[in-house]
mmCIF file of C-alpha atoms in Angstrom:
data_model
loop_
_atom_site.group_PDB
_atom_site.id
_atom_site.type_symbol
_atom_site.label_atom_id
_atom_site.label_comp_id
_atom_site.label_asym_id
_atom_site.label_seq_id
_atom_site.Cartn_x
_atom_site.Cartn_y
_atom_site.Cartn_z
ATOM 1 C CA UNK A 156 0.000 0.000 0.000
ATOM 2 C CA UNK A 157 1.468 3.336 -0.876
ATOM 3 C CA UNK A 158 1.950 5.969 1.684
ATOM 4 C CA UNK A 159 -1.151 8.586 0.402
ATOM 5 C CA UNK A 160 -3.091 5.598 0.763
ATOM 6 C CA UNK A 161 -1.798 5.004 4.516
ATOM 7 C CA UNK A 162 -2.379 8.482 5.166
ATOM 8 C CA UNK A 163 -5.522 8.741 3.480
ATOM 9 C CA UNK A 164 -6.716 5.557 5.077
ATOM 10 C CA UNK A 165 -5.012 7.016 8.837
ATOM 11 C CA UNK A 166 -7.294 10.116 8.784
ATOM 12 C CA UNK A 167 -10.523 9.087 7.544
ATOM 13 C CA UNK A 168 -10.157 6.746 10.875
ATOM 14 C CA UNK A 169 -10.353 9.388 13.120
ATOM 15 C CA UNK A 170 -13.985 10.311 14.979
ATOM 16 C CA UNK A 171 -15.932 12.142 12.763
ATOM 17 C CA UNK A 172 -16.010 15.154 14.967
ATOM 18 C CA UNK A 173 -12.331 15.398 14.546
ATOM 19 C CA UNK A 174 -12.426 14.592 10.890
ATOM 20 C CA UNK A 175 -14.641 17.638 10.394
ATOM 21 C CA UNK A 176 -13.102 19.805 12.714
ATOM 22 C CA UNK A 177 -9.774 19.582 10.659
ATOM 23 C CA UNK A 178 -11.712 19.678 7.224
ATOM 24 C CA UNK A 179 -12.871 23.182 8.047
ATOM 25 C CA UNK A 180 -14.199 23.216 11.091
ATOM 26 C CA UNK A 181 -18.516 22.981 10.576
ATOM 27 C CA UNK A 182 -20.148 19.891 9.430
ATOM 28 C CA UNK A 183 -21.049 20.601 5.167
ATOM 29 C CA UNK A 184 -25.089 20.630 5.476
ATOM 30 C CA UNK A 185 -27.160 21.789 2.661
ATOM 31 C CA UNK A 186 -31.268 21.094 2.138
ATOM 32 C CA UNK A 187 -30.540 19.297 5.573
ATOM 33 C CA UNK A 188 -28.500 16.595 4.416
ATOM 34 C CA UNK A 189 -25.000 16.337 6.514
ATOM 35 C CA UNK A 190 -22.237 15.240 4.065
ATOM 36 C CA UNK A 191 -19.902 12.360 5.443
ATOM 37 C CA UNK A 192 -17.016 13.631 7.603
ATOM 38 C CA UNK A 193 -14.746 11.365 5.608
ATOM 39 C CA UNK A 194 -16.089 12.764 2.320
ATOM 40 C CA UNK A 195 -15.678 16.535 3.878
ATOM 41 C CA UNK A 196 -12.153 15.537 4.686
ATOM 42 C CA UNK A 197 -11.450 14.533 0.231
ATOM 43 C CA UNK A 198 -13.555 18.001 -0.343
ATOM 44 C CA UNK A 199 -11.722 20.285 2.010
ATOM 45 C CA UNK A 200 -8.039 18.134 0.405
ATOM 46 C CA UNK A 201 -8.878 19.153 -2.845
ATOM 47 C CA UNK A 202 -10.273 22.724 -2.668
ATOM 48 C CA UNK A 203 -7.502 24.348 -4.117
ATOM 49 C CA UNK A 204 -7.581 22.080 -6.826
ATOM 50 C CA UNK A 205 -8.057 23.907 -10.226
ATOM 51 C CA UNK A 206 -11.802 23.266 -12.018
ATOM 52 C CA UNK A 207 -11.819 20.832 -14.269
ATOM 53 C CA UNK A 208 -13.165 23.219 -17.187
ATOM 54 C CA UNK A 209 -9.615 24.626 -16.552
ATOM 55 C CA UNK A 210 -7.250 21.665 -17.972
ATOM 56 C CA UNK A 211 -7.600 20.257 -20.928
ATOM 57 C CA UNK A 212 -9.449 16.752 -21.268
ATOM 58 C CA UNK A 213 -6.464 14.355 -21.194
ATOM 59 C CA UNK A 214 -5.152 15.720 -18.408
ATOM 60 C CA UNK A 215 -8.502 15.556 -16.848
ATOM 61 C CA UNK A 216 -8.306 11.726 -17.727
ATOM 62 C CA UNK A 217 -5.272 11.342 -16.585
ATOM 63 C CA UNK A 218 -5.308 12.997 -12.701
ATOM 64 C CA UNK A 219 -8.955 11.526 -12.319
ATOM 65 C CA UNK A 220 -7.760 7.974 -12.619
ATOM 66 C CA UNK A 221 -4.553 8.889 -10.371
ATOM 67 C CA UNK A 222 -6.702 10.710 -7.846
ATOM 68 C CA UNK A 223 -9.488 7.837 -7.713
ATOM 69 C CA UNK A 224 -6.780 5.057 -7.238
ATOM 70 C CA UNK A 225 -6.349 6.171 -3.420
ATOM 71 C CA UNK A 226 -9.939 6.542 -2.646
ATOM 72 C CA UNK A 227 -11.251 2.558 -3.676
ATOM 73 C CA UNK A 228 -10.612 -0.134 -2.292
ATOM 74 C CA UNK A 229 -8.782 -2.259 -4.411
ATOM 75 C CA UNK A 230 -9.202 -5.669 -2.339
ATOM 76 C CA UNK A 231 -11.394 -7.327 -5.152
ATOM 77 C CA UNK A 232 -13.858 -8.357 -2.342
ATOM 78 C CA UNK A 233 -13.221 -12.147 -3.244
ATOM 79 C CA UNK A 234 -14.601 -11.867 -6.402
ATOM 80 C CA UNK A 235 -12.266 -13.065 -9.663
ATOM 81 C CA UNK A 236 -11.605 -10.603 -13.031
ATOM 82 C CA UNK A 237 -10.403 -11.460 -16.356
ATOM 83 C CA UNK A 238 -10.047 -9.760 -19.457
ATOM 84 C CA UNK A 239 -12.816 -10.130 -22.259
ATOM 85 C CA UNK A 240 -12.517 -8.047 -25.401
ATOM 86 C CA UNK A 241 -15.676 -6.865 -26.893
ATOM 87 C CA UNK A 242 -16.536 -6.204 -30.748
ATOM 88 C CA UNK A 243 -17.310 -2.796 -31.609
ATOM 89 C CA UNK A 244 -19.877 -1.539 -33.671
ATOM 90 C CA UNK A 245 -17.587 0.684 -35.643
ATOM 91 C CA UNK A 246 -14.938 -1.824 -36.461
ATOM 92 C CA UNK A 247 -13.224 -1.392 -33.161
ATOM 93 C CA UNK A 248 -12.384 -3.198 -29.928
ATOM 94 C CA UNK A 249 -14.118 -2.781 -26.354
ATOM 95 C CA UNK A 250 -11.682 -3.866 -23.431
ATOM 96 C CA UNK A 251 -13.796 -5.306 -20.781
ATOM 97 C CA UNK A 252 -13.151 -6.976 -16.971
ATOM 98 C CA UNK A 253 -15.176 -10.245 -16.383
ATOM 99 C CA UNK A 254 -16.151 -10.509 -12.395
ATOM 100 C CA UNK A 255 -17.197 -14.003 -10.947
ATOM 101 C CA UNK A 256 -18.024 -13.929 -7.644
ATOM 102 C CA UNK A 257 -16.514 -16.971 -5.435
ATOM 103 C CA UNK A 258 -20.254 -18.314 -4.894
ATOM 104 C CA UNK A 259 -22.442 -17.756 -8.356
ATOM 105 C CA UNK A 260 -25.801 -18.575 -8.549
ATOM 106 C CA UNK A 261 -26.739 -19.655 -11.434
ATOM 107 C CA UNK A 262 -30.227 -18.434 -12.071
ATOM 108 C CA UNK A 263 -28.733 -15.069 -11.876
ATOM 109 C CA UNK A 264 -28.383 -12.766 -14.706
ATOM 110 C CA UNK A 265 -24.993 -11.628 -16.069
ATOM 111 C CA UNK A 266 -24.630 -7.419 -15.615
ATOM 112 C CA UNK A 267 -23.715 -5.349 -18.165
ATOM 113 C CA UNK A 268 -21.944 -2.746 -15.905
ATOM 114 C CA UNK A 269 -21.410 0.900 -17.312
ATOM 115 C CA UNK A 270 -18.596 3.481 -15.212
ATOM 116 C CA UNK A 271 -19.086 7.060 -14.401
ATOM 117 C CA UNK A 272 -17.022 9.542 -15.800
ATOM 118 C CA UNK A 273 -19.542 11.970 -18.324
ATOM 119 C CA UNK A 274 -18.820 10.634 -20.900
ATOM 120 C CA UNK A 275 -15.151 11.771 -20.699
ATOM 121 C CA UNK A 276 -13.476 10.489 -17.750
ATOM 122 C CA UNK A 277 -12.959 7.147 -16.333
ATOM 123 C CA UNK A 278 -12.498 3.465 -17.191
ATOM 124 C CA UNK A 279 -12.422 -0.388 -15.797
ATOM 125 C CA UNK A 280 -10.328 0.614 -13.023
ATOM 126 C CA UNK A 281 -12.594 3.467 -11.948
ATOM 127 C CA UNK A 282 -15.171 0.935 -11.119
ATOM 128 C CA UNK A 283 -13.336 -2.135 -10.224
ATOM 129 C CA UNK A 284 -13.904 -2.206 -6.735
ATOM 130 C CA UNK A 285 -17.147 -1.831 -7.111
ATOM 131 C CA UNK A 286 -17.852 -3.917 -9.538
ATOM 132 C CA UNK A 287 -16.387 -6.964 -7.482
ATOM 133 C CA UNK A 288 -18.373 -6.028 -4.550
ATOM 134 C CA UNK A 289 -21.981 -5.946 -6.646
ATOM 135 C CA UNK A 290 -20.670 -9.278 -7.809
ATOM 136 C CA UNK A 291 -19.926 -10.960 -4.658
ATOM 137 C CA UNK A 292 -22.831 -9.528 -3.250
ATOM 138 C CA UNK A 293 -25.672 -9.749 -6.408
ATOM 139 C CA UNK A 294 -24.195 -13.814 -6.809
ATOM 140 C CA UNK A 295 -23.832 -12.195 -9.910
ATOM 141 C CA UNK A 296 -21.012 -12.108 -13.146
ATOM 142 C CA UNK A 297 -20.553 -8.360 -13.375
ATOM 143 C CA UNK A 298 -18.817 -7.533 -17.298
ATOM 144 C CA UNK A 299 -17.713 -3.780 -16.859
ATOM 145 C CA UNK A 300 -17.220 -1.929 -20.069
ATOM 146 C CA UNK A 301 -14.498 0.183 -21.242
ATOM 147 C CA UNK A 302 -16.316 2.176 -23.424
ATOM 148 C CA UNK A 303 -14.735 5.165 -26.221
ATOM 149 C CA UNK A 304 -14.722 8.597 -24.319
ATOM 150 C CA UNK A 305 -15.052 11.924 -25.457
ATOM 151 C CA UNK A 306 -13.451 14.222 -26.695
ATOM 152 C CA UNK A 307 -11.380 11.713 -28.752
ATOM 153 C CA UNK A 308 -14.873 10.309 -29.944
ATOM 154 C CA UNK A 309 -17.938 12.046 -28.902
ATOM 155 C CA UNK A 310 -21.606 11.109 -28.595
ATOM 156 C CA UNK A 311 -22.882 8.717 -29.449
ATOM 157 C CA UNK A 312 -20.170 6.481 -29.829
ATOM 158 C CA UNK A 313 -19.646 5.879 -25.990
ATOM 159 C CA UNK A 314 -23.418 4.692 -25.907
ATOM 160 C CA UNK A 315 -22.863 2.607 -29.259
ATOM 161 C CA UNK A 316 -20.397 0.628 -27.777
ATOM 162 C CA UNK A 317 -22.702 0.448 -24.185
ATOM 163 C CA UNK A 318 -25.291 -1.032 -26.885
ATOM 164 C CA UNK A 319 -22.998 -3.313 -28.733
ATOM 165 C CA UNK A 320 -21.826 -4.425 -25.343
ATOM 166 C CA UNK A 321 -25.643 -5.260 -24.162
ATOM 167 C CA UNK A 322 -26.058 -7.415 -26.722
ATOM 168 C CA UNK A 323 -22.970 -9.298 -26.477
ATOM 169 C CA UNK A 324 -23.584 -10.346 -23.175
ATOM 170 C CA UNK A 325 -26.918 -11.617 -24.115
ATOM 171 C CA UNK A 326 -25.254 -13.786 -26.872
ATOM 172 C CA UNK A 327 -22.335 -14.542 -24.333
ATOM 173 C CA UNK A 328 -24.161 -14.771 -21.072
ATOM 174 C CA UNK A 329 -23.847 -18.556 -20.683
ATOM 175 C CA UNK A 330 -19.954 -18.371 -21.170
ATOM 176 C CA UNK A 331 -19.880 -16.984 -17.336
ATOM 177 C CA UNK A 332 -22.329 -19.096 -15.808
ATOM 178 C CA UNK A 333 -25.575 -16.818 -16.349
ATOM 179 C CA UNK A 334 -28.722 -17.996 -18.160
ATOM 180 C CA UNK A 335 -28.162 -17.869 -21.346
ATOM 181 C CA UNK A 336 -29.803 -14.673 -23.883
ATOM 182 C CA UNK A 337 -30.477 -12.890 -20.377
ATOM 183 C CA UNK A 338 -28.570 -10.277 -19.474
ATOM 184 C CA UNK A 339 -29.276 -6.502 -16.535
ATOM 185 C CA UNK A 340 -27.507 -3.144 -17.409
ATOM 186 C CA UNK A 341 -25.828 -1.058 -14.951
ATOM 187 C CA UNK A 342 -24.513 2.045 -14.459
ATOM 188 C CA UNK A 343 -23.055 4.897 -12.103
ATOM 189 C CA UNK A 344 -23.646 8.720 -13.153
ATOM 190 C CA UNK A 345 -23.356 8.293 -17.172
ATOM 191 C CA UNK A 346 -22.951 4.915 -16.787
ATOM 192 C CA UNK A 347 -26.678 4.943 -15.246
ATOM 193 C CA UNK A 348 -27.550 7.270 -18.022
ATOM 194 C CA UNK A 349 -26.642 4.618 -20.595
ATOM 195 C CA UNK A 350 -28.337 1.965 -18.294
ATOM 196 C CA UNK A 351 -31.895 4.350 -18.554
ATOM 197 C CA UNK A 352 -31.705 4.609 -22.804
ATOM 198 C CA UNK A 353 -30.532 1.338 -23.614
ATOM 199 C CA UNK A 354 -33.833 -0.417 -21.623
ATOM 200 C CA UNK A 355 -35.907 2.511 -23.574
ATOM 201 C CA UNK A 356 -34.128 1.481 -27.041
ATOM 202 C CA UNK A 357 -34.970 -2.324 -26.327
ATOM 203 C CA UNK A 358 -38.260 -1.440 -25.544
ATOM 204 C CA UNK A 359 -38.576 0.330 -28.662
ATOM 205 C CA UNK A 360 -36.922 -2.335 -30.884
ATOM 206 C CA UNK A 361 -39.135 -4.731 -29.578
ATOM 207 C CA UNK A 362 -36.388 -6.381 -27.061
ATOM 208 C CA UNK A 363 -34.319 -8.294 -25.676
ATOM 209 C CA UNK A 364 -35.088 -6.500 -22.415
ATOM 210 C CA UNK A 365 -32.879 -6.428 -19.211
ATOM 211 C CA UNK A 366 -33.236 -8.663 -16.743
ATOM 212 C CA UNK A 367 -32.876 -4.904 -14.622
ATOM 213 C CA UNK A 368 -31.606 -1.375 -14.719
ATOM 214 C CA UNK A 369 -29.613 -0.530 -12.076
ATOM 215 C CA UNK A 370 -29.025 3.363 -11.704
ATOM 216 C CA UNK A 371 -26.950 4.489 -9.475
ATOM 217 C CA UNK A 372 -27.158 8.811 -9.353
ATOM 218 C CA UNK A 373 -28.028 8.417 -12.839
ATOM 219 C CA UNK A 374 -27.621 11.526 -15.299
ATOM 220 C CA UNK A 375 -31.520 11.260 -16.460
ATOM 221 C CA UNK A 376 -32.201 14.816 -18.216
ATOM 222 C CA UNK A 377 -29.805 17.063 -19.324
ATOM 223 C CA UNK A 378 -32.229 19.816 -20.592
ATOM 224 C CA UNK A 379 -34.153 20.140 -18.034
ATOM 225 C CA UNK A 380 -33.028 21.976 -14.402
ATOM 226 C CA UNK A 381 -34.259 21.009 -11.390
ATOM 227 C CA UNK A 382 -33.491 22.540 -7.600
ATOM 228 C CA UNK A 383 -31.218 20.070 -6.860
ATOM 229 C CA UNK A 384 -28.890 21.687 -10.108
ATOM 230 C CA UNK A 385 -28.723 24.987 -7.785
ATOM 231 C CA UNK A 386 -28.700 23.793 -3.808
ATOM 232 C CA UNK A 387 -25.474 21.441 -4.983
ATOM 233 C CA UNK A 388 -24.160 23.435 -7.767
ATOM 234 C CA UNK A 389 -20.645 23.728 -5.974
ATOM 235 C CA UNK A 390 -20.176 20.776 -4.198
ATOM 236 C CA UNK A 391 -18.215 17.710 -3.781
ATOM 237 C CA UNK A 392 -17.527 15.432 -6.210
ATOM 238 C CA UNK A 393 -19.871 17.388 -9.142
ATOM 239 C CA UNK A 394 -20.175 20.787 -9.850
ATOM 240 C CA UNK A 395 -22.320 22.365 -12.291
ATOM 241 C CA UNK A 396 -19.250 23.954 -14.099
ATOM 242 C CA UNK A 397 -17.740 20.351 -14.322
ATOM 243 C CA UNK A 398 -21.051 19.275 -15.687
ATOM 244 C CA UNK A 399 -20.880 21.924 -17.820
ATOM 245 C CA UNK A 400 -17.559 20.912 -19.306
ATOM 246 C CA UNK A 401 -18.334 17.160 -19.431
ATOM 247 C CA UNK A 402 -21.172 18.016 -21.720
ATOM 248 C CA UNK A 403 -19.378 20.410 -24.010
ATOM 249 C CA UNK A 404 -16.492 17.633 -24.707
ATOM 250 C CA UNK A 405 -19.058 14.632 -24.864
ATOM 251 C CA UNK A 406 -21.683 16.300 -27.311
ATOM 252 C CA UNK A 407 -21.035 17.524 -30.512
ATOM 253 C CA UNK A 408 -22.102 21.378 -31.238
ATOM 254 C CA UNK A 409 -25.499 21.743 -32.058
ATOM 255 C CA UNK A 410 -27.072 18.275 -30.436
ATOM 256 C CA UNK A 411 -30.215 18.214 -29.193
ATOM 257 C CA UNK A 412 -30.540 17.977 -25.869
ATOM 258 C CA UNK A 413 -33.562 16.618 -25.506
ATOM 259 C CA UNK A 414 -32.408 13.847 -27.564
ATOM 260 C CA UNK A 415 -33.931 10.604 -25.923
ATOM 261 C CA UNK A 416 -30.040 9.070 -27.087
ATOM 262 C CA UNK A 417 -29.003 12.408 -24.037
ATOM 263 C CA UNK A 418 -32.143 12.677 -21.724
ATOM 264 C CA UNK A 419 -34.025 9.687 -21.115
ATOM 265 C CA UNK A 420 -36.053 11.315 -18.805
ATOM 266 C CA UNK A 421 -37.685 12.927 -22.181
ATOM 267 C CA UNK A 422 -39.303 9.808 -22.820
ATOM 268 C CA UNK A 423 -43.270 10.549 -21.882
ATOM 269 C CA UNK A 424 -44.205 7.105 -21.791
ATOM 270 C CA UNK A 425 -42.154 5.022 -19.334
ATOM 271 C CA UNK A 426 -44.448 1.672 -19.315
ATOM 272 C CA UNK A 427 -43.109 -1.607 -19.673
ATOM 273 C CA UNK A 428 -39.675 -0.569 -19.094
ATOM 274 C CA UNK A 429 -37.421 -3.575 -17.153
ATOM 275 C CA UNK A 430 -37.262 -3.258 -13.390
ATOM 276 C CA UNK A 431 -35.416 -0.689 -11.629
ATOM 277 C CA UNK A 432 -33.056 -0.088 -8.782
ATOM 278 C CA UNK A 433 -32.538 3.865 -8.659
ATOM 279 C CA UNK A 434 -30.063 5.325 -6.343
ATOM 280 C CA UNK A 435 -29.181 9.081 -5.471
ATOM 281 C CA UNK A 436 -27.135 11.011 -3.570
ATOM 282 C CA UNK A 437 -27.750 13.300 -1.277
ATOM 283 C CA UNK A 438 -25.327 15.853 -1.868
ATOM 284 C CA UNK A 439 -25.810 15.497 -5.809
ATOM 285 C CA UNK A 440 -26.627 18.306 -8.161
ATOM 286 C CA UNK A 441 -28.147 15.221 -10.257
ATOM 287 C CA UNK A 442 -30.572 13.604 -7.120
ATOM 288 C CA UNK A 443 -33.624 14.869 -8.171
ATOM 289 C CA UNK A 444 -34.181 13.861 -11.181
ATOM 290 C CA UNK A 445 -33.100 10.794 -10.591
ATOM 291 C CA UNK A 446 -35.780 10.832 -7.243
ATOM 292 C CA UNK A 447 -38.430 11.926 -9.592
ATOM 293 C CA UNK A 448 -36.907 9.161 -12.379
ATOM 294 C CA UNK A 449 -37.663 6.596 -9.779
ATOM 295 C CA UNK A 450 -41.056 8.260 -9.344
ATOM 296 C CA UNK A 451 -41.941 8.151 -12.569
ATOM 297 C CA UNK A 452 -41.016 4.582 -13.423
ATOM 298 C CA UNK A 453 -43.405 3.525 -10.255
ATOM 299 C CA UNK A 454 -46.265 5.655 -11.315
ATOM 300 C CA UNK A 455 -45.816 4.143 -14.989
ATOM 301 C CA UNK A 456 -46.288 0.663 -13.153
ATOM 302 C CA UNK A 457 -42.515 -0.500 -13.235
ATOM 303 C CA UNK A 458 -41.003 -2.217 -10.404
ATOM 304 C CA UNK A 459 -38.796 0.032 -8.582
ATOM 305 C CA UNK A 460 -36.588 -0.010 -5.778
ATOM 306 C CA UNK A 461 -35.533 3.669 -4.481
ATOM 307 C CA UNK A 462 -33.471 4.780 -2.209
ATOM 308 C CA UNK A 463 -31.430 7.943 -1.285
ATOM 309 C CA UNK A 464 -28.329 8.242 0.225
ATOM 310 C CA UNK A 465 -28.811 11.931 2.134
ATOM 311 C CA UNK A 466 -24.935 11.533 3.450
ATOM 312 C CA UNK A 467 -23.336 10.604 0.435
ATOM 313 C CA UNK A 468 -22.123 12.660 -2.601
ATOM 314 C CA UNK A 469 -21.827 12.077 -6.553
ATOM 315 C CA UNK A 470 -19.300 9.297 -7.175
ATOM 316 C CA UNK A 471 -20.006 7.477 -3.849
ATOM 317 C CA UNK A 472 -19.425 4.049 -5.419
ATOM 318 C CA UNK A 473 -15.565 5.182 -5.732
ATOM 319 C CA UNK A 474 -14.746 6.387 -2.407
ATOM 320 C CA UNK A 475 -14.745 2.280 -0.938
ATOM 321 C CA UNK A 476 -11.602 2.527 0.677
ATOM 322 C CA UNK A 477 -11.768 6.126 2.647
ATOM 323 C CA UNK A 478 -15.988 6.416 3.512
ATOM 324 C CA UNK A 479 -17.930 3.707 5.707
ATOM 325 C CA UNK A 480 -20.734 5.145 4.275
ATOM 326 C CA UNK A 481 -19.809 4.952 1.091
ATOM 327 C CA UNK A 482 -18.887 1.023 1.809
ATOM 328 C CA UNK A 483 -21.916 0.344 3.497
ATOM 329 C CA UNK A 484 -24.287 1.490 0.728
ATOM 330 C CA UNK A 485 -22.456 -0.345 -2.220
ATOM 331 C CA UNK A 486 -22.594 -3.616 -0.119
ATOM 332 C CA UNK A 487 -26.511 -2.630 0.554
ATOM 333 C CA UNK A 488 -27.032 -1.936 -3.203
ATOM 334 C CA UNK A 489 -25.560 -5.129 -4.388
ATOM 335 C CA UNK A 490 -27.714 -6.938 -1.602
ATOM 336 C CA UNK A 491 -31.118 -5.330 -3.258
ATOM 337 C CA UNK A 492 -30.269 -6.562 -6.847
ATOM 338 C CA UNK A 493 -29.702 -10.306 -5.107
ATOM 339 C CA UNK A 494 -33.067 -9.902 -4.185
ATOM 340 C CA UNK A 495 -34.562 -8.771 -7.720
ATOM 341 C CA UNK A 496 -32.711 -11.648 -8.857
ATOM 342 C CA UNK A 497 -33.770 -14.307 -6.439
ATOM 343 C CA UNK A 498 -37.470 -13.185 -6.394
ATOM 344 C CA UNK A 499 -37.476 -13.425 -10.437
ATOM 345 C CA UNK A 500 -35.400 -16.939 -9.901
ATOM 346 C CA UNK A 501 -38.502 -18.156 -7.101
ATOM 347 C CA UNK A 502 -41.327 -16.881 -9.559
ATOM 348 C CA UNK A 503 -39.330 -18.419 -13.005
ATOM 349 C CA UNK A 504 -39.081 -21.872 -10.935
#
């Protein structure tokens, strides 16, 4: 273990009081929610970092994958990866990670799992940690996409190759264990925004449908603003200027952003759409609309399984190794989809 990760590690320990008394003295409370003390602490740290809007992109790539490699864990949770190389659908190749958890049910769909990032940042090691815990804990093989980012190739080819990746895990499914042509999408932040249009494109087309949507603070409606947008437009880990920025690199000039392919949460008539786990954070400019996603896919008679986390912020599913809370959500998150799972498994019997 390096030493920032020691250190890192060493202070989020501390009593929470403490924590927040050295990471600027008052507890961070906005709309009544009280942020994490050990998420204050990786705020108040990187304060006088420059905005991302700032650097250019591939430096943004570069320091968010060096900065996220001390805040997950990185213990694999028990759960086994291998490499899997997906076809394109533009001729080229999508890296993947294959996770099989050390006790697999098989009745259990395989995930399609999607990382955050906007588009822009981010890739298999951003979500590895997590990935093995939803593995371990949904009994589940988790494939976790390495999908094209912008600005080197903007939209829509990161959500082609989501797509292309779908559907090869329906035709591949039974390679890992899963039931074979079945297959759940996943997704943190854009990852859960890919998650939301690829069920609403299968729906369209008629199928195959996931076996679930999981979307975790997904990014649901770009052209739209709710409250949230405002109350957490400077906060930790997403800012409204970063938003900003992400879509400026990810979209090419002149898209529309109500674009179902952009907002899913466009889509008027959300009926028959797969069933849904929808997580927010609380300290999120992006929480409400997922909340009133979650709403909405109830209300449209969909199968939905909500829940907010009012301590956490944006990117939660990252911070594994530094925030119990943080920890304690991702391991409750992968326990909810073992339940879809194992219901669906006890009705399908």
């Amino acid at each position: 273990m390096s030493l920032q990760r020691i250190l890192a590690k060493t202070f989020a320990s501390l009593p929470g009081n403490l924590i927040v008394k050295l990471a600027g003295g008052e507890p961070v409370t906005i709309n009544g929610r009280t942020l994490e003390p050990q998420l204050q602490m990786i705020a108040w740290n990187g304060r006088t970092a420059p905005p991302m809007s700032s650097l250019p992109a591939e430096a943004v790539q570069a320091g968010v994958k060096a900065q996220l490699a001390l805040l997950a864990d990185v213990t694999g949770e028990g759960a086994g990866s291998s490499r899997e190389t997906i076809p394109g659908p533009d001729g080229n190749a999508i890296p993947a990670r294959l996770y099989r958890p050390a006790s697999q049910d098989p009745r259990h769909p395989l995930i399609v799992y999607f990382h955050m990032g906007g588009g822009v940042i981010g890739d298999l090691d951003t979500c590895h940690a997590w990935c093995a815990m939803l593995a371990q804990g949904a009994q589940a093989p988790v494939l976790s996409v390495d999908y094209r980012l912008a600005p080197q190739h903007v939209f829509p080819a990161g959500l082609n190759d989501c797509l292309a990746a779908y559907k090869w895990g329906l035709a591949n499914a039974h390679r890992f264990g899963a039931p074979a042509g079945k297959a759940a999408v996943g997704g943190d932040s854009m990852g859960g925004n890919f998650s939301a249009i690829i069920s609403q494109q299968m729906k369209r087309e008629g199928g195959p449908m996931p076996a679930l949507q999981l979307l975790i603070y997904p990014a649901i409606d770009i052209s739209k603003h709710y409250p949230s947008k405002t109350a957490f437009a400077q906060t930790f880990s997403l800012s409204q200027d970063t938003m900003d920025w992400f879509m400026k690199q990810y979209l090419p000039e002149g898209t529309d952003h109500r674009d179902l392919r952009v907002s899913p949460g466009q889509e008027a008539d959300l009926s028959g759409l797969p069933p849904a786990v929808v997580i927010t954070a609380g300290h999120d400019p992006l929480s409400d609309e997922g909340d009133e996603y979650a709403a909405r896919l109830k209300a449209a008679g969909v199968p939905v399984v909500h829940k907010r986390y009012d301590s956490l912020a944006h990117a939660f599913t990252a911070f594994t190794f530094i925030s119990p809370g943080a920890r304690a959500a991702c391991r409750e998150i992968s326990e909810m989809v073992h339940d879809i799972f194992a219901k669906a498994a006890r009705v399908s019997a």
